[in-house]
Amino acid sequence: MAEVVIVADEDAAGALVADAIVSLIRSKPDAVLGLATGSTPLASYRALAHRIAAEAIDVRGVRGFALDEYVGLPPGHPESYRAVITREVVEPLGLTPELVRVPNGDPATIRTAGADYEAAIDAAGGVDLQILGIGRTGHIGFNEPGSSLASLTRVKTLTEQTRLDNARFFDSPDEVPMHCITQGIGTILRARHLVLLAFGSAKARAVAAAVEGAVSASQPGSAIQLHPHATVIVDEAAASELENLAYYRYAWANKPDWQRT
Ligand code: GLP
């Protein structure tokens, strides 16, 4: 099962994520990070930026692959995930821009964009640590319910719920693209360590389904149960529908040093 860690707030989660990434980079200066967008990972990126600056960690060789991108936004659109990753990750962390890739959502090349992205991840040797959020529909990346658990990077149609959830980033809900290109669930499962973050009661059902529900394409987040090294970091509200809460707290409180990764 996934290791479930219940924390007080997003900053506490960010400190844990920053710890894991800093130790990864120290042992592998050209580590490959899997980068999520959305609101959820922002505190982790802030914590990581702070650690990198405070400890003068050399991140020039660190590589990155974003999970997903909208299809058809004009180049440079501020809410394209390319722009978000540049603004929230590449610049504050001081990563080398050429080493951080985002799926290409240009309709002109969309037919080959998925295979190209898979090839680039393979050429990089795979993702070492994949940060994940989870949508209210249970999606990871943009793999909406029904996505094959073996899927690779490809175009998907967003649900109306996800478009509404993401409308806050746009001037109007109609502006949220209907299509996206996302790493598949099979792609995500190839990463060597998954770190899924969720905060707030709106995510509680999706978290419970991902961690304790049946493994099913209807709940894309449940695919983490197939992964040998998955960490789920949640606040109390997002954890509130988990049945085995007491056990997760007990396991975390009694985690020996030799079990830490
Ligand atoms: C977004 C992203 C996902 C993200 C999820 C949750 O649309 N494509 O990668 O994990 O939905 O978003 P948020 O973190 O803003 O709640």
PDB file of C-alpha atoms and ligand atoms in Angstrom:
ATOM      1  CA  MET A   1       0.000   0.000   0.000  1.00  0.00           C
ATOM      2  CA  ALA A   2       0.934   3.614  -0.245  1.00  0.00           C
ATOM      3  CA  GLU A   3       2.507   5.234   2.776  1.00  0.00           C
ATOM      4  CA  VAL A   4      -0.010   7.804   4.021  1.00  0.00           C
ATOM      5  CA  VAL A   5       1.342  10.800   5.927  1.00  0.00           C
ATOM      6  CA  ILE A   6      -1.110  13.177   7.582  1.00  0.00           C
ATOM      7  CA  VAL A   7       0.267  16.662   8.082  1.00  0.00           C
ATOM      8  CA  ALA A   8      -1.039  19.877   9.612  1.00  0.00           C
ATOM      9  CA  ASP A   9      -1.031  21.942   6.438  1.00  0.00           C
ATOM     10  CA  GLU A  10       0.405  22.504   2.972  1.00  0.00           C
ATOM     11  CA  ASP A  11       3.603  23.998   4.353  1.00  0.00           C
ATOM     12  CA  ALA A  12       4.292  20.889   6.433  1.00  0.00           C
ATOM     13  CA  ALA A  13       3.720  18.783   3.323  1.00  0.00           C
ATOM     14  CA  GLY A  14       6.003  21.103   1.370  1.00  0.00           C
ATOM     15  CA  ALA A  15       8.789  20.591   3.895  1.00  0.00           C
ATOM     16  CA  LEU A  16       8.548  16.792   3.482  1.00  0.00           C
ATOM     17  CA  VAL A  17       8.494  17.008  -0.318  1.00  0.00           C
ATOM     18  CA  ALA A  18      11.443  19.403  -0.299  1.00  0.00           C
ATOM     19  CA  ASP A  19      13.365  16.985   1.964  1.00  0.00           C
ATOM     20  CA  ALA A  20      12.767  14.089  -0.413  1.00  0.00           C
ATOM     21  CA  ILE A  21      13.763  16.083  -3.489  1.00  0.00           C
ATOM     22  CA  VAL A  22      16.839  17.640  -1.881  1.00  0.00           C
ATOM     23  CA  SER A  23      18.154  14.224  -0.851  1.00  0.00           C
ATOM     24  CA  LEU A  24      17.422  12.901  -4.340  1.00  0.00           C
ATOM     25  CA  ILE A  25      19.342  15.763  -5.979  1.00  0.00           C
ATOM     26  CA  ARG A  26      22.248  15.355  -3.555  1.00  0.00           C
ATOM     27  CA  SER A  27      22.591  11.713  -4.555  1.00  0.00           C
ATOM     28  CA  LYS A  28      21.806  12.312  -8.245  1.00  0.00           C
ATOM     29  CA  PRO A  29      22.546  15.851  -9.486  1.00  0.00           C
ATOM     30  CA  ASP A  30      20.828  15.148 -12.818  1.00  0.00           C
ATOM     31  CA  ALA A  31      17.696  13.751 -11.157  1.00  0.00           C
ATOM     32  CA  VAL A  32      14.522  13.657 -13.215  1.00  0.00           C
ATOM     33  CA  LEU A  33      11.520  15.280 -11.519  1.00  0.00           C
ATOM     34  CA  GLY A  34       7.928  14.708 -12.573  1.00  0.00           C
ATOM     35  CA  LEU A  35       6.155  18.038 -12.157  1.00  0.00           C
ATOM     36  CA  ALA A  36       2.480  18.603 -11.434  1.00  0.00           C
ATOM     37  CA  THR A  37       0.616  21.860 -11.975  1.00  0.00           C
ATOM     38  CA  GLY A  38      -2.519  23.090 -10.186  1.00  0.00           C
ATOM     39  CA  SER A  39      -2.657  24.692  -6.749  1.00  0.00           C
ATOM     40  CA  THR A  40      -1.708  21.609  -4.759  1.00  0.00           C
ATOM     41  CA  PRO A  41       2.081  21.433  -5.291  1.00  0.00           C
ATOM     42  CA  LEU A  42       2.740  25.180  -4.955  1.00  0.00           C
ATOM     43  CA  ALA A  43       3.762  25.084  -1.271  1.00  0.00           C
ATOM     44  CA  SER A  44       6.155  22.239  -2.098  1.00  0.00           C
ATOM     45  CA  TYR A  45       7.772  24.251  -4.889  1.00  0.00           C
ATOM     46  CA  ARG A  46       8.114  27.225  -2.537  1.00  0.00           C
ATOM     47  CA  ALA A  47       9.710  25.048   0.158  1.00  0.00           C
ATOM     48  CA  LEU A  48      12.054  23.496  -2.372  1.00  0.00           C
ATOM     49  CA  ALA A  49      13.075  26.890  -3.787  1.00  0.00           C
ATOM     50  CA  HIS A  50      13.838  28.029  -0.259  1.00  0.00           C
ATOM     51  CA  ARG A  51      16.004  24.969   0.501  1.00  0.00           C
ATOM     52  CA  ILE A  52      17.876  25.271  -2.795  1.00  0.00           C
ATOM     53  CA  ALA A  53      18.697  28.923  -2.130  1.00  0.00           C
ATOM     54  CA  ALA A  54      19.488  28.493   1.571  1.00  0.00           C
ATOM     55  CA  GLU A  55      21.773  25.502   1.025  1.00  0.00           C
ATOM     56  CA  ALA A  56      23.203  26.659  -2.330  1.00  0.00           C
ATOM     57  CA  ILE A  57      22.269  23.358  -3.967  1.00  0.00           C
ATOM     58  CA  ASP A  58      23.450  23.046  -7.555  1.00  0.00           C
ATOM     59  CA  VAL A  59      20.342  22.219  -9.608  1.00  0.00           C
ATOM     60  CA  ARG A  60      21.693  23.093 -13.051  1.00  0.00           C
ATOM     61  CA  GLY A  61      21.649  19.427 -14.082  1.00  0.00           C
ATOM     62  CA  VAL A  62      18.177  18.619 -12.729  1.00  0.00           C
ATOM     63  CA  ARG A  63      15.718  17.595 -15.419  1.00  0.00           C
ATOM     64  CA  GLY A  64      11.934  17.789 -15.383  1.00  0.00           C
ATOM     65  CA  PHE A  65       8.846  16.530 -17.168  1.00  0.00           C
ATOM     66  CA  ALA A  66       5.448  18.103 -16.631  1.00  0.00           C
ATOM     67  CA  LEU A  67       2.455  15.807 -16.347  1.00  0.00           C
ATOM     68  CA  ASP A  68       0.157  17.509 -18.784  1.00  0.00           C
ATOM     69  CA  GLU A  69      -0.782  20.471 -20.963  1.00  0.00           C
ATOM     70  CA  TYR A  70      -3.892  21.986 -22.529  1.00  0.00           C
ATOM     71  CA  VAL A  71      -4.328  21.526 -26.248  1.00  0.00           C
ATOM     72  CA  GLY A  72      -4.729  24.609 -28.397  1.00  0.00           C
ATOM     73  CA  LEU A  73      -3.875  27.513 -26.098  1.00  0.00           C
ATOM     74  CA  PRO A  74      -1.903  30.167 -27.957  1.00  0.00           C
ATOM     75  CA  PRO A  75       1.881  29.986 -27.340  1.00  0.00           C
ATOM     76  CA  GLY A  76       2.775  32.030 -24.267  1.00  0.00           C
ATOM     77  CA  HIS A  77      -0.762  31.942 -22.803  1.00  0.00           C
ATOM     78  CA  PRO A  78      -0.217  32.590 -19.062  1.00  0.00           C
ATOM     79  CA  GLU A  79      -2.328  29.583 -18.064  1.00  0.00           C
ATOM     80  CA  SER A  80      -0.679  27.142 -20.424  1.00  0.00           C
ATOM     81  CA  TYR A  81       1.141  24.625 -18.274  1.00  0.00           C
ATOM     82  CA  ARG A  82       4.348  25.547 -20.103  1.00  0.00           C
ATOM     83  CA  ALA A  83       3.959  29.085 -18.711  1.00  0.00           C
ATOM     84  CA  VAL A  84       2.898  27.829 -15.265  1.00  0.00           C
ATOM     85  CA  ILE A  85       5.859  25.456 -14.982  1.00  0.00           C
ATOM     86  CA  THR A  86       8.233  28.251 -16.053  1.00  0.00           C
ATOM     87  CA  ARG A  87       6.733  30.683 -13.535  1.00  0.00           C
ATOM     88  CA  GLU A  88       6.199  28.362 -10.566  1.00  0.00           C
ATOM     89  CA  VAL A  89       9.032  25.875 -10.936  1.00  0.00           C
ATOM     90  CA  VAL A  90      11.822  26.647 -13.414  1.00  0.00           C
ATOM     91  CA  GLU A  91      12.397  30.262 -12.384  1.00  0.00           C
ATOM     92  CA  PRO A  92      12.027  30.034  -8.594  1.00  0.00           C
ATOM     93  CA  LEU A  93      14.101  26.833  -8.385  1.00  0.00           C
ATOM     94  CA  GLY A  94      16.706  28.067 -10.858  1.00  0.00           C
ATOM     95  CA  LEU A  95      16.404  25.016 -13.098  1.00  0.00           C
ATOM     96  CA  THR A  96      17.917  24.978 -16.583  1.00  0.00           C
ATOM     97  CA  PRO A  97      14.936  25.815 -18.876  1.00  0.00           C
ATOM     98  CA  GLU A  98      16.082  23.518 -21.703  1.00  0.00           C
ATOM     99  CA  LEU A  99      16.063  20.546 -19.322  1.00  0.00           C
ATOM    100  CA  VAL A 100      12.413  20.932 -18.350  1.00  0.00           C
ATOM    101  CA  ARG A 101       9.856  19.594 -20.807  1.00  0.00           C
ATOM    102  CA  VAL A 102       6.107  20.033 -21.038  1.00  0.00           C
ATOM    103  CA  PRO A 103       3.926  18.027 -23.454  1.00  0.00           C
ATOM    104  CA  ASN A 104       3.388  19.980 -26.659  1.00  0.00           C
ATOM    105  CA  GLY A 105      -0.254  21.031 -26.964  1.00  0.00           C
ATOM    106  CA  ASP A 106       0.086  22.556 -30.432  1.00  0.00           C
ATOM    107  CA  PRO A 107      -2.755  21.084 -32.559  1.00  0.00           C
ATOM    108  CA  ALA A 108      -0.438  21.106 -35.595  1.00  0.00           C
ATOM    109  CA  THR A 109       1.805  18.404 -34.122  1.00  0.00           C
ATOM    110  CA  ILE A 110      -0.554  16.793 -31.644  1.00  0.00           C
ATOM    111  CA  ARG A 111      -0.686  13.446 -33.465  1.00  0.00           C
ATOM    112  CA  THR A 112       2.950  12.729 -32.672  1.00  0.00           C
ATOM    113  CA  ALA A 113       3.284  14.734 -29.455  1.00  0.00           C
ATOM    114  CA  GLY A 114       2.445  11.812 -27.154  1.00  0.00           C
ATOM    115  CA  ALA A 115       4.968   9.420 -28.659  1.00  0.00           C
ATOM    116  CA  ASP A 116       7.596  12.190 -28.733  1.00  0.00           C
ATOM    117  CA  TYR A 117       7.069  12.851 -25.046  1.00  0.00           C
ATOM    118  CA  GLU A 118       7.310   9.179 -24.123  1.00  0.00           C
ATOM    119  CA  ALA A 119      10.556   8.942 -26.104  1.00  0.00           C
ATOM    120  CA  ALA A 120      11.979  11.964 -24.273  1.00  0.00           C
ATOM    121  CA  ILE A 121      11.126  10.481 -20.858  1.00  0.00           C
ATOM    122  CA  ASP A 122      12.721   7.172 -21.872  1.00  0.00           C
ATOM    123  CA  ALA A 123      15.830   8.954 -23.177  1.00  0.00           C
ATOM    124  CA  ALA A 124      16.164  10.726 -19.821  1.00  0.00           C
ATOM    125  CA  GLY A 125      16.168   7.339 -18.076  1.00  0.00           C
ATOM    126  CA  GLY A 126      12.681   7.735 -16.608  1.00  0.00           C
ATOM    127  CA  VAL A 127      11.294   9.920 -13.839  1.00  0.00           C
ATOM    128  CA  ASP A 128      12.880   9.558 -10.389  1.00  0.00           C
ATOM    129  CA  LEU A 129      10.229  11.320  -8.309  1.00  0.00           C
ATOM    130  CA  GLN A 130       6.783  12.177  -9.613  1.00  0.00           C
ATOM    131  CA  ILE A 131       4.737  14.805  -7.783  1.00  0.00           C
ATOM    132  CA  LEU A 132       0.990  14.283  -8.203  1.00  0.00           C
ATOM    133  CA  GLY A 133      -2.119  16.198  -7.258  1.00  0.00           C
ATOM    134  CA  ILE A 134      -5.540  14.649  -7.565  1.00  0.00           C
ATOM    135  CA  GLY A 135      -8.648  16.163  -9.082  1.00  0.00           C
ATOM    136  CA  ARG A 136     -12.082  15.980  -7.529  1.00  0.00           C
ATOM    137  CA  THR A 137     -13.032  13.522 -10.269  1.00  0.00           C
ATOM    138  CA  GLY A 138     -10.162  11.329  -9.083  1.00  0.00           C
ATOM    139  CA  HIS A 139      -7.925  12.252 -12.006  1.00  0.00           C
ATOM    140  CA  ILE A 140      -4.157  12.201 -11.810  1.00  0.00           C
ATOM    141  CA  GLY A 141      -2.403  14.246 -14.454  1.00  0.00           C
ATOM    142  CA  PHE A 142      -5.407  14.798 -16.683  1.00  0.00           C
ATOM    143  CA  ASN A 143      -6.366  11.103 -16.760  1.00  0.00           C
ATOM    144  CA  GLU A 144     -10.079  11.408 -16.228  1.00  0.00           C
ATOM    145  CA  PRO A 145     -12.208   8.476 -14.954  1.00  0.00           C
ATOM    146  CA  GLY A 146     -12.175   5.695 -17.525  1.00  0.00           C
ATOM    147  CA  SER A 147      -8.546   6.214 -18.515  1.00  0.00           C
ATOM    148  CA  SER A 148      -6.747   2.947 -19.143  1.00  0.00           C
ATOM    149  CA  LEU A 149      -4.434   1.977 -16.317  1.00  0.00           C
ATOM    150  CA  ALA A 150      -1.865   1.119 -19.020  1.00  0.00           C
ATOM    151  CA  SER A 151      -2.231   4.399 -20.939  1.00  0.00           C
ATOM    152  CA  LEU A 152       0.737   6.403 -22.197  1.00  0.00           C
ATOM    153  CA  THR A 153       0.946  10.098 -23.077  1.00  0.00           C
ATOM    154  CA  ARG A 154      -1.974  11.026 -25.322  1.00  0.00           C
ATOM    155  CA  VAL A 155      -4.834  13.447 -25.905  1.00  0.00           C
ATOM    156  CA  LYS A 156      -7.825  13.317 -23.576  1.00  0.00           C
ATOM    157  CA  THR A 157     -11.134  15.180 -23.349  1.00  0.00           C
ATOM    158  CA  LEU A 158     -11.582  16.992 -20.034  1.00  0.00           C
ATOM    159  CA  THR A 159     -14.750  16.420 -18.030  1.00  0.00           C
ATOM    160  CA  GLU A 160     -17.061  19.371 -17.470  1.00  0.00           C
ATOM    161  CA  GLN A 161     -16.249  19.091 -13.734  1.00  0.00           C
ATOM    162  CA  THR A 162     -12.521  19.504 -14.342  1.00  0.00           C
ATOM    163  CA  ARG A 163     -13.101  22.405 -16.731  1.00  0.00           C
ATOM    164  CA  LEU A 164     -15.250  24.103 -14.061  1.00  0.00           C
ATOM    165  CA  ASP A 165     -12.648  23.400 -11.365  1.00  0.00           C
ATOM    166  CA  ASN A 166      -9.948  24.969 -13.528  1.00  0.00           C
ATOM    167  CA  ALA A 167     -12.088  27.928 -14.658  1.00  0.00           C
ATOM    168  CA  ARG A 168     -10.695  29.936 -11.742  1.00  0.00           C
ATOM    169  CA  PHE A 169      -7.448  30.311 -13.667  1.00  0.00           C
ATOM    170  CA  PHE A 170      -9.196  31.749 -16.742  1.00  0.00           C
ATOM    171  CA  ASP A 171     -11.398  34.784 -17.407  1.00  0.00           C
ATOM    172  CA  SER A 172     -14.429  32.591 -18.100  1.00  0.00           C
ATOM    173  CA  PRO A 173     -15.246  28.855 -17.946  1.00  0.00           C
ATOM    174  CA  ASP A 174     -15.649  28.799 -21.740  1.00  0.00           C
ATOM    175  CA  GLU A 175     -11.978  29.658 -22.126  1.00  0.00           C
ATOM    176  CA  VAL A 176     -10.840  26.425 -20.446  1.00  0.00           C
ATOM    177  CA  PRO A 177      -9.752  24.150 -23.284  1.00  0.00           C
ATOM    178  CA  MET A 178     -11.788  21.009 -23.819  1.00  0.00           C
ATOM    179  CA  HIS A 179      -8.774  18.857 -24.684  1.00  0.00           C
ATOM    180  CA  CYS A 180      -5.450  18.162 -23.075  1.00  0.00           C
ATOM    181  CA  ILE A 181      -2.370  16.027 -23.568  1.00  0.00           C
ATOM    182  CA  THR A 182      -1.384  14.096 -20.475  1.00  0.00           C
ATOM    183  CA  GLN A 183       1.087  11.481 -19.374  1.00  0.00           C
ATOM    184  CA  GLY A 184      -0.874   8.251 -19.152  1.00  0.00           C
ATOM    185  CA  ILE A 185      -1.413   6.243 -16.012  1.00  0.00           C
ATOM    186  CA  GLY A 186       1.062   3.713 -17.371  1.00  0.00           C
ATOM    187  CA  THR A 187       3.583   6.539 -17.828  1.00  0.00           C
ATOM    188  CA  ILE A 188       3.059   7.754 -14.272  1.00  0.00           C
ATOM    189  CA  LEU A 189       3.454   4.240 -12.858  1.00  0.00           C
ATOM    190  CA  ARG A 190       6.918   3.976 -14.443  1.00  0.00           C
ATOM    191  CA  ALA A 191       8.254   6.763 -12.217  1.00  0.00           C
ATOM    192  CA  ARG A 192      10.414   5.361  -9.428  1.00  0.00           C
ATOM    193  CA  HIS A 193       8.688   7.213  -6.571  1.00  0.00           C
ATOM    194  CA  LEU A 194       5.186   8.705  -6.576  1.00  0.00           C
ATOM    195  CA  VAL A 195       4.321  11.499  -4.149  1.00  0.00           C
ATOM    196  CA  LEU A 196       0.616  12.312  -4.206  1.00  0.00           C
ATOM    197  CA  LEU A 197      -0.502  15.469  -2.398  1.00  0.00           C
ATOM    198  CA  ALA A 198      -4.031  16.539  -1.491  1.00  0.00           C
ATOM    199  CA  PHE A 199      -5.440  19.244   0.755  1.00  0.00           C
ATOM    200  CA  GLY A 200      -8.946  20.222   1.788  1.00  0.00           C
ATOM    201  CA  SER A 201     -12.241  18.421   2.205  1.00  0.00           C
ATOM    202  CA  ALA A 202     -13.098  18.679  -1.501  1.00  0.00           C
ATOM    203  CA  LYS A 203     -10.389  16.044  -2.112  1.00  0.00           C
ATOM    204  CA  ALA A 204     -11.375  13.667   0.723  1.00  0.00           C
ATOM    205  CA  ARG A 205     -13.474  11.312  -1.402  1.00  0.00           C
ATOM    206  CA  ALA A 206     -10.925  11.132  -4.195  1.00  0.00           C
ATOM    207  CA  VAL A 207      -8.152  10.429  -1.668  1.00  0.00           C
ATOM    208  CA  ALA A 208     -10.122   7.636   0.018  1.00  0.00           C
ATOM    209  CA  ALA A 209     -10.933   6.085  -3.353  1.00  0.00           C
ATOM    210  CA  ALA A 210      -7.292   6.328  -4.451  1.00  0.00           C
ATOM    211  CA  VAL A 211      -5.805   4.853  -1.279  1.00  0.00           C
ATOM    212  CA  GLU A 212      -8.451   2.399  -0.089  1.00  0.00           C
ATOM    213  CA  GLY A 213     -10.900   1.873  -2.948  1.00  0.00           C
ATOM    214  CA  ALA A 214     -10.872  -0.799  -5.613  1.00  0.00           C
ATOM    215  CA  VAL A 215      -8.173  -0.403  -8.248  1.00  0.00           C
ATOM    216  CA  SER A 216     -10.185   0.782 -11.187  1.00  0.00           C
ATOM    217  CA  ALA A 217      -9.979   2.925 -14.283  1.00  0.00           C
ATOM    218  CA  SER A 218     -13.064   4.655 -12.873  1.00  0.00           C
ATOM    219  CA  GLN A 219     -10.819   6.051 -10.119  1.00  0.00           C
ATOM    220  CA  PRO A 220      -7.536   6.887 -11.848  1.00  0.00           C
ATOM    221  CA  GLY A 221      -5.861   7.791  -8.545  1.00  0.00           C
ATOM    222  CA  SER A 222      -6.321   4.185  -7.374  1.00  0.00           C
ATOM    223  CA  ALA A 223      -3.532   3.232  -9.781  1.00  0.00           C
ATOM    224  CA  ILE A 224      -1.058   4.312  -7.084  1.00  0.00           C
ATOM    225  CA  GLN A 225      -1.921   1.030  -5.324  1.00  0.00           C
ATOM    226  CA  LEU A 226      -0.078  -0.749  -8.137  1.00  0.00           C
ATOM    227  CA  HIS A 227       3.119   1.166  -7.417  1.00  0.00           C
ATOM    228  CA  PRO A 228       5.751  -0.248  -5.044  1.00  0.00           C
ATOM    229  CA  HIS A 229       6.845   3.163  -3.743  1.00  0.00           C
ATOM    230  CA  ALA A 230       4.008   5.631  -3.373  1.00  0.00           C
ATOM    231  CA  THR A 231       3.735   8.284  -0.673  1.00  0.00           C
ATOM    232  CA  VAL A 232       0.461  10.121  -0.045  1.00  0.00           C
ATOM    233  CA  ILE A 233       0.750  13.367   1.914  1.00  0.00           C
ATOM    234  CA  VAL A 234      -2.557  14.889   3.004  1.00  0.00           C
ATOM    235  CA  ASP A 235      -3.943  17.334   5.529  1.00  0.00           C
ATOM    236  CA  GLU A 236      -6.608  16.333   8.068  1.00  0.00           C
ATOM    237  CA  ALA A 237      -9.466  17.478   5.822  1.00  0.00           C
ATOM    238  CA  ALA A 238      -8.281  15.506   2.800  1.00  0.00           C
ATOM    239  CA  ALA A 239      -7.651  12.489   5.060  1.00  0.00           C
ATOM    240  CA  SER A 240     -11.088  12.664   6.676  1.00  0.00           C
ATOM    241  CA  GLU A 241     -12.698   9.841   4.665  1.00  0.00           C
ATOM    242  CA  LEU A 242      -9.852   7.339   5.083  1.00  0.00           C
ATOM    243  CA  GLU A 243     -10.857   4.291   7.118  1.00  0.00           C
ATOM    244  CA  ASN A 244      -7.413   3.217   8.285  1.00  0.00           C
ATOM    245  CA  LEU A 245      -6.410   6.638   9.538  1.00  0.00           C
ATOM    246  CA  ALA A 246      -5.290   5.400  12.960  1.00  0.00           C
ATOM    247  CA  TYR A 247      -2.934   2.883  11.377  1.00  0.00           C
ATOM    248  CA  TYR A 248      -1.387   5.467   9.029  1.00  0.00           C
ATOM    249  CA  ARG A 249      -0.689   7.785  11.962  1.00  0.00           C
ATOM    250  CA  TYR A 250       0.755   4.903  14.003  1.00  0.00           C
ATOM    251  CA  ALA A 251       3.005   3.717  11.168  1.00  0.00           C
ATOM    252  CA  TRP A 252       4.321   7.231  10.524  1.00  0.00           C
ATOM    253  CA  ALA A 253       4.897   7.992  14.221  1.00  0.00           C
ATOM    254  CA  ASN A 254       6.852   4.754  14.602  1.00  0.00           C
ATOM    255  CA  LYS A 255       8.802   4.871  11.354  1.00  0.00           C
ATOM    256  CA  PRO A 256      12.389   3.849  12.067  1.00  0.00           C
ATOM    257  CA  ASP A 257      15.312   5.672  10.493  1.00  0.00           C
ATOM    258  CA  TRP A 258      16.262   2.570   8.500  1.00  0.00           C
ATOM    259  CA  GLN A 259      12.901   2.710   6.745  1.00  0.00           C
ATOM    260  CA  ARG A 260      13.289   6.309   5.613  1.00  0.00           C
ATOM    261  CA  THR A 261      13.870   6.956   1.943  1.00  0.00           C
TER     262      THR A 261
HETATM  263  C1  GLP B   1      -5.377  19.806 -12.558  1.00  0.00           C
HETATM  264  C2  GLP B   1      -4.084  19.161 -13.090  1.00  0.00           C
HETATM  265  C3  GLP B   1      -3.679  18.005 -12.250  1.00  0.00           C
HETATM  266  C4  GLP B   1      -3.903  18.413 -10.815  1.00  0.00           C
HETATM  267  C5  GLP B   1      -5.380  18.451 -10.535  1.00  0.00           C
HETATM  268  C6  GLP B   1      -5.742  19.078  -9.214  1.00  0.00           C
HETATM  269  O1  GLP B   1      -6.305  20.107 -13.497  1.00  0.00           O
HETATM  270  N1  GLP B   1      -4.082  18.779 -14.467  1.00  0.00           N
HETATM  271  O2  GLP B   1      -2.343  17.641 -12.509  1.00  0.00           O
HETATM  272  O3  GLP B   1      -3.312  17.504  -9.946  1.00  0.00           O
HETATM  273  O4  GLP B   1      -6.078  19.012 -11.605  1.00  0.00           O
HETATM  274  O5  GLP B   1      -5.654  20.458  -9.274  1.00  0.00           O
HETATM  275  P1  GLP B   1      -5.464  21.380  -8.007  1.00  0.00           P
HETATM  276  O6  GLP B   1      -4.147  21.043  -7.447  1.00  0.00           O
HETATM  277  O7  GLP B   1      -5.495  22.793  -8.518  1.00  0.00           O
HETATM  278  O8  GLP B   1      -6.583  21.056  -7.080  1.00  0.00           O
END
